[in-house]
């Protein structure tokens, strides 16, 4: 197991009516609030009203940045920073899914950077501090509610970049599974695939000695396999929504990847698909992941696939290792299909045209992953196989 420093500073308020913790938490950090939210789902479910009523009752002035798009844009971040500066904002509250939270994170950090916040994403400027941020999560998927990562798109130059810094970790997150009852089937499916992908990226690691973390990854995967389908057919099943929500946070907050390298494979490929075609993150992952698995299965990796097949999918350990691996990959694909997710790029209107461009872009900082490192040529083969 590699050395690691444990630090997961976000306080979690989990469960029904945990919104009652909101004001007490905000009071610890700020007095002038920027509300960041998406296209209106929080109004439909009555959450917006709840929050503004609480803020008004407690004489906390607030300003609003609505309309954050899925695959949030750098333009929204710029707008949010300007609002914060004009109104002496000292606390940012994100209400929504990963896109809203990521956007809020970069607003919080960009507030202290005098030039264009995109510099922070591409690494030409350093993160130093950030406004305190809290979140109210409405979609179980990215884990942004408990990690220090922001993923932001710059559509003008077809770039989607993820970057992390401890200052962007939310101070607190309110996780009330009932807020996810309204998540439509398509996003429930995509979110489940995203959580699974986070667990898989850590599970299929070059470091084989972090046994405990691998078993925890399996637990997250089994949770998604059990509860994803239930949430699809019973959107108001509290047990299913609660388990998915907590899985979302645990899959990427560090617990699964501590002691392993954190070089991922499917994610950087998917980010290029979203950068060029603006597709839903979890959908892209569901398409790429089984093809990536097929591509990296060889003598050096088959044992890990065997663990995956036996421990996650309950396959017979007596079978030959390659047979287990192949069946496990098939089961992964079939599971995504059962959630109504597409299995090919053509199903989301992606043709061969930009595959090479995307393969090069995904690997511009070097090969992906350490489980079985893949270069631009490999990524191109995976993309072609996914067509
Ligand atoms: O905009 P609204 O109206 O809120 O609707 C959203 C949006 O259309 C809707 N939604 C959210 N909660 C809902 C709801 N609809 C009904 N009821 C609710 N309770 O769902 C749609 C998608 O929302 P979005 O925030 O885009 O989804 P998600 O949480 O999957 O976030 C995806 C973004 O996060 C990034 C992805 O790349 C993508 O940009 N990621 C962030 C990560 C991180 N910060 O750690 C890691 C991930 O791997 C990922 O890359
Ligand atoms: Zn993801």
Coordinates of C-alpha atoms and ligand atoms in Angstrom, one line a residue:
X1 CA 0.0 0.0 0.0
X2 CA 1.3 3.5 -0.9
X3 CA 1.7 6.1 1.8
X4 CA -1.2 8.6 2.1
X5 CA -2.4 11.5 4.2
X6 CA -6.0 11.1 5.2
X7 CA -8.0 14.3 5.0
X8 CA -11.7 14.4 4.3
X9 CA -12.8 17.6 5.9
X10 CA -16.4 17.9 4.6
X11 CA -19.0 17.6 7.4
X12 CA -22.0 15.5 6.2
X13 CA -25.6 16.0 7.4
X14 CA -27.3 12.9 6.1
X15 CA -31.0 12.0 6.1
X16 CA -34.5 13.4 6.1
X17 CA -35.0 17.0 7.0
X18 CA -31.3 17.6 7.6
X19 CA -31.9 21.0 6.0
X20 CA -32.6 22.1 9.6
X21 CA -28.8 22.1 10.0
X22 CA -28.3 24.7 7.2
X23 CA -28.5 28.0 9.1
X24 CA -26.3 26.8 12.0
X25 CA -23.7 25.8 9.5
X26 CA -23.8 28.9 7.4
X27 CA -23.5 31.0 10.5
X28 CA -20.1 29.5 11.1
X29 CA -18.8 30.7 7.8
X30 CA -20.5 33.7 6.3
X31 CA -23.2 36.3 6.3
X32 CA -23.7 37.2 2.6
X33 CA -24.6 34.3 0.4
X34 CA -24.4 33.4 -3.2
X35 CA -26.9 30.7 -4.2
X36 CA -25.8 28.6 -7.2
X37 CA -28.2 26.3 -8.9
X38 CA -29.2 24.7 -12.2
X39 CA -32.1 24.8 -14.6
X40 CA -35.0 24.7 -12.1
X41 CA -35.3 21.2 -10.7
X42 CA -34.8 22.7 -7.2
X43 CA -37.8 24.9 -7.7
X44 CA -40.0 22.0 -8.8
X45 CA -39.2 20.0 -5.7
X46 CA -39.8 22.9 -3.4
X47 CA -36.2 23.0 -2.1
X48 CA -35.5 26.5 -3.4
X49 CA -38.4 27.8 -1.4
X50 CA -37.3 26.0 1.7
X51 CA -33.8 27.5 1.4
X52 CA -34.8 31.1 0.7
X53 CA -37.4 31.0 3.5
X54 CA -34.8 29.9 5.9
X55 CA -32.4 32.6 4.7
X56 CA -35.0 35.3 5.0
X57 CA -36.2 34.2 8.4
X58 CA -32.6 34.4 9.6
X59 CA -31.9 37.8 8.0
X60 CA -29.2 36.4 5.7
X61 CA -29.0 38.4 2.5
X62 CA -28.5 36.3 -0.6
X63 CA -27.8 36.7 -4.3
X64 CA -28.5 34.1 -7.0
X65 CA -26.7 32.5 -9.9
X66 CA -29.2 30.2 -11.6
X67 CA -29.0 28.3 -14.8
X68 CA -25.8 26.2 -14.3
X69 CA -25.7 23.8 -17.2
X70 CA -24.8 20.1 -17.0
X71 CA -21.1 20.1 -18.0
X72 CA -20.8 23.5 -16.3
X73 CA -19.2 26.3 -18.3
X74 CA -16.4 28.6 -17.4
X75 CA -18.7 31.5 -18.5
X76 CA -21.0 30.7 -15.5
X77 CA -17.9 30.7 -13.2
X78 CA -16.9 34.1 -14.5
X79 CA -20.4 35.4 -13.9
X80 CA -20.5 34.0 -10.4
X81 CA -17.1 35.6 -9.5
X82 CA -18.3 39.0 -10.7
X83 CA -21.5 38.6 -8.6
X84 CA -19.5 37.8 -5.5
X85 CA -17.2 40.7 -6.0
X86 CA -20.0 43.2 -6.6
X87 CA -21.9 42.1 -3.5
X88 CA -19.1 41.3 -1.0
X89 CA -20.3 37.7 -0.9
X90 CA -18.5 35.6 1.8
X91 CA -20.3 32.3 1.5
X92 CA -21.2 30.1 -1.5
X93 CA -24.1 27.7 -1.3
X94 CA -24.5 25.2 -4.2
X95 CA -27.9 23.4 -4.5
X96 CA -28.0 20.7 -7.1
X97 CA -25.9 18.0 -8.7
X98 CA -22.2 17.8 -9.6
X99 CA -22.4 20.5 -12.3
X100 CA -23.7 23.1 -9.9
X101 CA -21.4 22.1 -7.1
X102 CA -18.3 22.1 -9.4
X103 CA -19.2 25.5 -10.8
X104 CA -19.6 26.8 -7.2
X105 CA -16.2 25.4 -6.3
X106 CA -14.4 27.3 -9.0
X107 CA -16.4 30.5 -8.2
X108 CA -15.2 30.2 -4.6
X109 CA -11.6 29.7 -5.6
X110 CA -11.6 32.1 -8.5
X111 CA -12.9 34.9 -6.2
X112 CA -9.3 35.2 -4.9
X113 CA -7.6 35.0 -8.2
X114 CA -7.5 38.4 -10.0
X115 CA -7.3 37.1 -13.6
X116 CA -9.4 34.6 -15.6
X117 CA -10.4 31.5 -13.5
X118 CA -9.7 29.2 -16.5
X119 CA -6.0 29.7 -15.6
X120 CA -6.7 27.7 -12.4
X121 CA -8.1 24.9 -14.4
X122 CA -5.2 24.6 -16.9
X123 CA -2.6 25.0 -14.1
X124 CA -1.1 28.3 -15.2
X125 CA -2.2 29.8 -11.9
X126 CA -2.1 28.2 -8.4
X127 CA -5.1 27.8 -6.1
X128 CA -4.4 29.7 -2.9
X129 CA -7.7 30.2 -1.0
X130 CA -11.4 29.9 -1.6
X131 CA -14.6 31.3 -0.2
X132 CA -16.2 28.8 2.2
X133 CA -18.7 26.6 0.3
X134 CA -21.6 24.5 1.4
X135 CA -23.7 22.2 -0.7
X136 CA -27.2 20.7 -0.7
X137 CA -27.0 17.6 -3.0
X138 CA -30.0 16.7 -5.3
X139 CA -28.4 14.0 -7.4
X140 CA -26.3 10.9 -6.4
X141 CA -23.5 10.7 -8.9
X142 CA -20.3 12.6 -8.9
X143 CA -19.3 12.7 -5.3
X144 CA -18.5 16.4 -5.7
X145 CA -20.3 17.0 -2.4
X146 CA -17.5 15.4 -0.5
X147 CA -14.4 15.9 -2.6
X148 CA -12.2 18.9 -3.6
X149 CA -12.5 18.4 -7.3
X150 CA -14.1 20.7 -9.9
X151 CA -14.7 19.7 -13.5
X152 CA -15.4 22.7 -15.8
X153 CA -16.0 22.9 -19.6
X154 CA -14.7 25.6 -22.0
X155 CA -16.8 24.9 -25.1
X156 CA -15.1 27.5 -27.2
X157 CA -12.0 25.5 -27.2
X158 CA -13.6 22.0 -26.7
X159 CA -12.0 21.5 -23.4
X160 CA -13.3 19.9 -20.2
X161 CA -10.9 19.7 -17.4
X162 CA -11.0 18.4 -13.9
X163 CA -8.7 19.7 -11.2
X164 CA -8.7 19.5 -7.4
X165 CA -7.5 21.6 -4.5
X166 CA -8.2 21.2 -0.8
X167 CA -9.5 24.7 -0.5
X168 CA -12.4 23.7 -2.7
X169 CA -13.7 20.9 -0.5
X170 CA -17.1 21.9 0.8
X171 CA -17.2 22.8 4.5
X172 CA -20.5 20.9 4.8
X173 CA -22.9 19.0 2.6
X174 CA -26.5 18.3 3.3
X175 CA -27.6 14.9 1.9
X176 CA -31.3 14.3 2.1
X177 CA -32.1 11.4 -0.1
X178 CA -35.7 12.6 -0.5
X179 CA -34.4 15.4 -2.7
X180 CA -33.3 12.8 -5.2
X181 CA -36.8 11.2 -5.5
X182 CA -37.5 13.5 -8.5
X183 CA -34.3 12.6 -10.4
X184 CA -35.5 11.2 -13.8
X185 CA -34.6 7.7 -14.9
X186 CA -32.0 8.8 -17.3
X187 CA -30.1 10.7 -14.7
X188 CA -30.5 8.0 -12.1
X189 CA -29.0 5.5 -14.5
X190 CA -26.1 7.9 -15.5
X191 CA -25.5 8.7 -11.9
X192 CA -25.3 5.0 -10.9
X193 CA -22.8 4.4 -13.8
X194 CA -20.7 7.3 -12.6
X195 CA -20.6 6.1 -9.0
X196 CA -19.6 2.6 -10.3
X197 CA -17.0 4.1 -12.5
X198 CA -15.4 5.9 -9.6
X199 CA -15.3 2.6 -7.7
X200 CA -13.9 0.8 -10.7
X201 CA -11.2 3.4 -11.4
X202 CA -9.9 2.8 -7.9
X203 CA -10.5 -1.0 -8.0
X204 CA -8.5 -1.5 -11.2
X205 CA -5.3 -0.1 -9.9
X206 CA -1.7 -0.8 -10.5
X207 CA -1.3 -1.2 -6.7
X208 CA -2.5 -4.6 -5.7
X209 CA -1.6 -4.5 -2.0
X210 CA -4.4 -2.1 -0.8
X211 CA -6.6 -5.0 -0.1
X212 CA -9.0 -3.2 2.2
X213 CA -9.6 -0.4 -0.3
X214 CA -10.4 -2.9 -3.0
X215 CA -12.9 -4.6 -0.9
X216 CA -14.5 -1.3 -0.1
X217 CA -14.7 -0.6 -3.8
X218 CA -16.5 -3.9 -4.3
X219 CA -19.0 -2.8 -1.6
X220 CA -19.8 0.4 -3.4
X221 CA -20.2 -1.5 -6.7
X222 CA -22.6 -4.1 -5.1
X223 CA -24.6 -1.2 -3.6
X224 CA -25.1 0.3 -7.0
X225 CA -25.9 -3.0 -8.6
X226 CA -28.5 -3.7 -5.9
X227 CA -30.1 -0.2 -5.6
X228 CA -29.7 1.4 -9.0
X229 CA -32.4 -0.8 -10.6
X230 CA -34.7 -0.3 -7.6
X231 CA -34.4 3.5 -7.8
X232 CA -35.2 3.3 -11.5
X233 CA -38.6 1.6 -11.0
X234 CA -39.4 3.0 -7.5
X235 CA -38.0 6.6 -7.6
X236 CA -39.3 7.3 -4.1
X237 CA -37.8 4.2 -2.5
X238 CA -35.9 5.9 0.4
X239 CA -33.6 2.9 1.1
X240 CA -32.5 2.8 -2.6
X241 CA -32.0 6.6 -2.8
X242 CA -30.2 6.7 0.5
X243 CA -27.8 4.0 -0.4
X244 CA -27.0 5.5 -3.8
X245 CA -26.4 8.9 -2.2
X246 CA -24.0 7.7 0.4
X247 CA -22.2 5.5 -2.2
X248 CA -21.8 8.6 -4.4
X249 CA -20.0 10.4 -1.6
X250 CA -17.8 7.5 -0.5
X251 CA -16.8 6.4 -4.0
X252 CA -14.6 9.5 -4.7
X253 CA -13.8 11.2 -1.4
X254 CA -10.5 9.4 -1.1
X255 CA -11.4 6.3 1.0
X256 CA -11.2 4.0 -2.0
X257 CA -8.1 5.5 -3.6
X258 CA -5.9 6.1 -0.5
X259 CA -2.8 3.9 -0.7
X260 CA -3.3 3.4 -4.5
X261 CA -2.2 5.6 -7.4
X262 CA -4.9 8.0 -8.6
X263 CA -4.3 7.8 -12.3
X264 CA -7.7 7.1 -14.0
X265 CA -8.5 5.6 -17.4
X266 CA -12.2 5.8 -18.4
X267 CA -12.7 9.2 -16.9
X268 CA -10.1 11.1 -19.0
X269 CA -11.5 9.5 -22.2
X270 CA -15.1 10.4 -21.2
X271 CA -14.1 14.0 -20.5
X272 CA -13.1 14.3 -24.1
X273 CA -16.4 12.9 -25.3
X274 CA -18.2 15.5 -23.2
X275 CA -15.8 18.3 -24.3
X276 CA -16.5 17.7 -27.9
X277 CA -20.1 16.4 -27.9
X278 CA -21.5 17.7 -24.5
X279 CA -22.9 14.3 -23.6
X280 CA -23.9 13.2 -20.1
X281 CA -20.8 12.1 -18.1
X282 CA -22.3 8.9 -16.8
X283 CA -23.6 7.9 -20.2
X284 CA -20.1 8.3 -21.7
X285 CA -18.6 6.2 -18.9
X286 CA -21.2 3.4 -19.4
X287 CA -20.2 3.2 -23.1
X288 CA -16.4 3.4 -22.6
X289 CA -16.0 1.3 -19.5
X290 CA -16.7 -2.2 -20.9
X291 CA -14.6 -1.5 -24.0
X292 CA -11.8 -0.3 -21.8
X293 CA -12.1 -3.5 -19.8
X294 CA -11.9 -5.7 -22.9
X295 CA -8.9 -3.8 -24.1
X296 CA -6.8 -4.0 -20.9
X297 CA -7.6 -7.6 -20.1
X298 CA -4.4 -9.6 -20.5
X299 CA -2.1 -11.9 -18.4
X300 CA -1.0 -9.0 -16.3
X301 CA -4.5 -7.9 -15.3
X302 CA -6.6 -11.1 -15.4
X303 CA -6.3 -11.8 -11.7
X304 CA -7.9 -8.5 -10.8
X305 CA -10.7 -9.1 -13.3
X306 CA -11.2 -12.5 -11.6
X307 CA -11.6 -10.8 -8.2
X308 CA -14.1 -8.4 -9.8
X309 CA -16.1 -11.3 -11.3
X310 CA -16.2 -13.4 -8.2
X311 CA -16.6 -10.7 -5.5
X312 CA -18.9 -8.3 -7.3
X313 CA -20.8 -10.4 -9.7
X314 CA -20.8 -13.7 -7.8
X315 CA -19.2 -15.7 -10.5
X316 CA -17.9 -19.2 -9.8
X317 CA -14.3 -19.0 -8.6
X318 CA -13.6 -22.5 -10.0
X319 CA -14.0 -21.2 -13.6
X320 CA -10.9 -20.3 -15.6
X321 CA -9.6 -16.8 -14.9
X322 CA -10.2 -15.5 -18.4
X323 CA -13.6 -17.0 -18.5
X324 CA -14.5 -15.2 -15.3
X325 CA -13.1 -12.0 -16.6
X326 CA -15.1 -12.2 -19.9
X327 CA -18.3 -13.0 -18.1
X328 CA -17.7 -10.1 -15.6
X329 CA -17.2 -7.7 -18.5
X330 CA -20.4 -9.0 -20.1
X331 CA -22.3 -8.6 -16.9
X332 CA -21.0 -5.0 -16.6
X333 CA -22.3 -4.2 -20.0
X334 CA -25.6 -6.0 -19.5
X335 CA -26.1 -4.1 -16.2
X336 CA -25.7 -0.7 -18.0
X337 CA -28.1 -1.9 -20.7
X338 CA -30.6 -2.9 -18.0
X339 CA -30.5 0.7 -16.8
X340 CA -31.4 1.9 -20.3
X341 CA -27.9 3.3 -20.9
X342 CA -26.4 3.2 -24.4
X343 CA -23.5 0.9 -25.3
X344 CA -22.2 2.6 -28.4
X345 CA -20.9 6.0 -29.3
X346 CA -23.1 6.0 -32.4
X347 CA -26.1 5.8 -30.1
X348 CA -25.2 9.2 -28.8
X349 CA -24.4 10.5 -32.3
X350 CA -20.7 10.3 -32.1
X351 CA -19.0 9.2 -35.3
X352 CA -15.5 8.3 -36.3
X353 CA -14.6 11.9 -37.3
X354 CA -13.0 13.2 -34.1
X355 CA -11.9 10.0 -32.4
X356 CA -8.2 10.6 -33.1
X357 CA -8.4 14.1 -32.0
X358 CA -10.0 13.0 -28.7
X359 CA -7.6 10.1 -28.2
X360 CA -4.7 12.6 -28.5
X361 CA -6.3 15.1 -26.2
X362 CA -7.1 12.5 -23.6
X363 CA -3.4 11.5 -23.4
X364 CA -1.7 14.9 -23.9
X365 CA -0.2 14.7 -20.4
X366 CA 1.0 11.1 -20.9
X367 CA -0.5 7.6 -20.8
X368 CA -3.7 7.0 -18.8
X369 CA -4.0 4.7 -15.8
X370 CA -1.4 2.6 -14.1
X371 CA -3.4 -0.6 -14.0
X372 CA -2.5 -1.2 -17.6
X373 CA -1.2 2.2 -19.0
X374 CA -2.8 3.2 -22.3
X375 CA -1.4 5.7 -24.8
X376 CA -3.1 7.6 -27.6
X377 CA -3.1 4.6 -29.9
X378 CA -4.7 2.4 -27.3
X379 CA -7.4 5.1 -26.5
X380 CA -8.1 5.3 -30.2
X381 CA -8.6 1.5 -30.4
X382 CA -11.0 1.7 -27.4
X383 CA -12.9 4.5 -29.0
X384 CA -13.2 2.7 -32.3
X385 CA -14.4 -0.5 -30.5
X386 CA -17.0 1.7 -28.8
X387 CA -18.5 3.0 -32.1
Ligands
LIG1 O1 -30.2 21.8 -13.7 P1 -31.3 21.2 -13.0 O2 -32.6 21.7 -13.3 O3 -31.0 21.1 -11.5 O4 -31.4 19.7 -13.5 C1 -30.3 18.7 -13.4 C2 -29.6 18.4 -14.7 O5 -30.4 18.6 -15.8 C3 -31.0 17.4 -13.1 N1 -31.2 17.2 -11.7 C4 -30.4 17.3 -10.6 N2 -31.0 17.0 -9.5 C5 -32.3 16.8 -9.8 C6 -32.4 16.9 -11.2 N3 -33.6 16.7 -11.8 C7 -34.7 16.3 -11.1 N4 -34.6 16.2 -9.7 C8 -33.4 16.4 -9.1 N5 -33.4 16.2 -7.7 O6 -30.0 16.4 -13.5 C9 -29.3 17.0 -14.6 C10 -27.8 16.7 -14.5 O7 -27.3 17.4 -13.4 P2 -25.7 17.5 -13.3 O8 -25.4 18.3 -12.1 O9 -25.1 17.9 -14.6 O10 -25.3 15.9 -13.0 P3 -24.2 15.2 -12.2 O11 -24.4 15.3 -10.8 O12 -24.0 13.9 -12.8 O13 -22.9 16.1 -12.6 C11 -22.1 15.9 -13.8 C12 -20.9 16.8 -13.8 O14 -20.0 16.5 -12.8 C13 -18.7 16.2 -13.3 C14 -19.1 15.6 -14.7 O15 -18.0 15.6 -15.6 C15 -20.2 16.6 -15.1 O16 -19.6 17.8 -15.6 N6 -17.9 15.4 -12.4 C16 -17.5 15.9 -11.3 C17 -16.7 15.2 -10.4 C18 -16.2 15.8 -9.1 N7 -16.5 17.0 -8.9 O17 -15.6 15.1 -8.4 C19 -16.2 13.9 -10.7 C20 -17.0 13.2 -11.7 O18 -16.3 12.1 -12.3 C21 -17.5 14.1 -12.9 O19 -16.4 14.2 -13.8
LIG2 ZN1 -17.3 10.5 -12.8

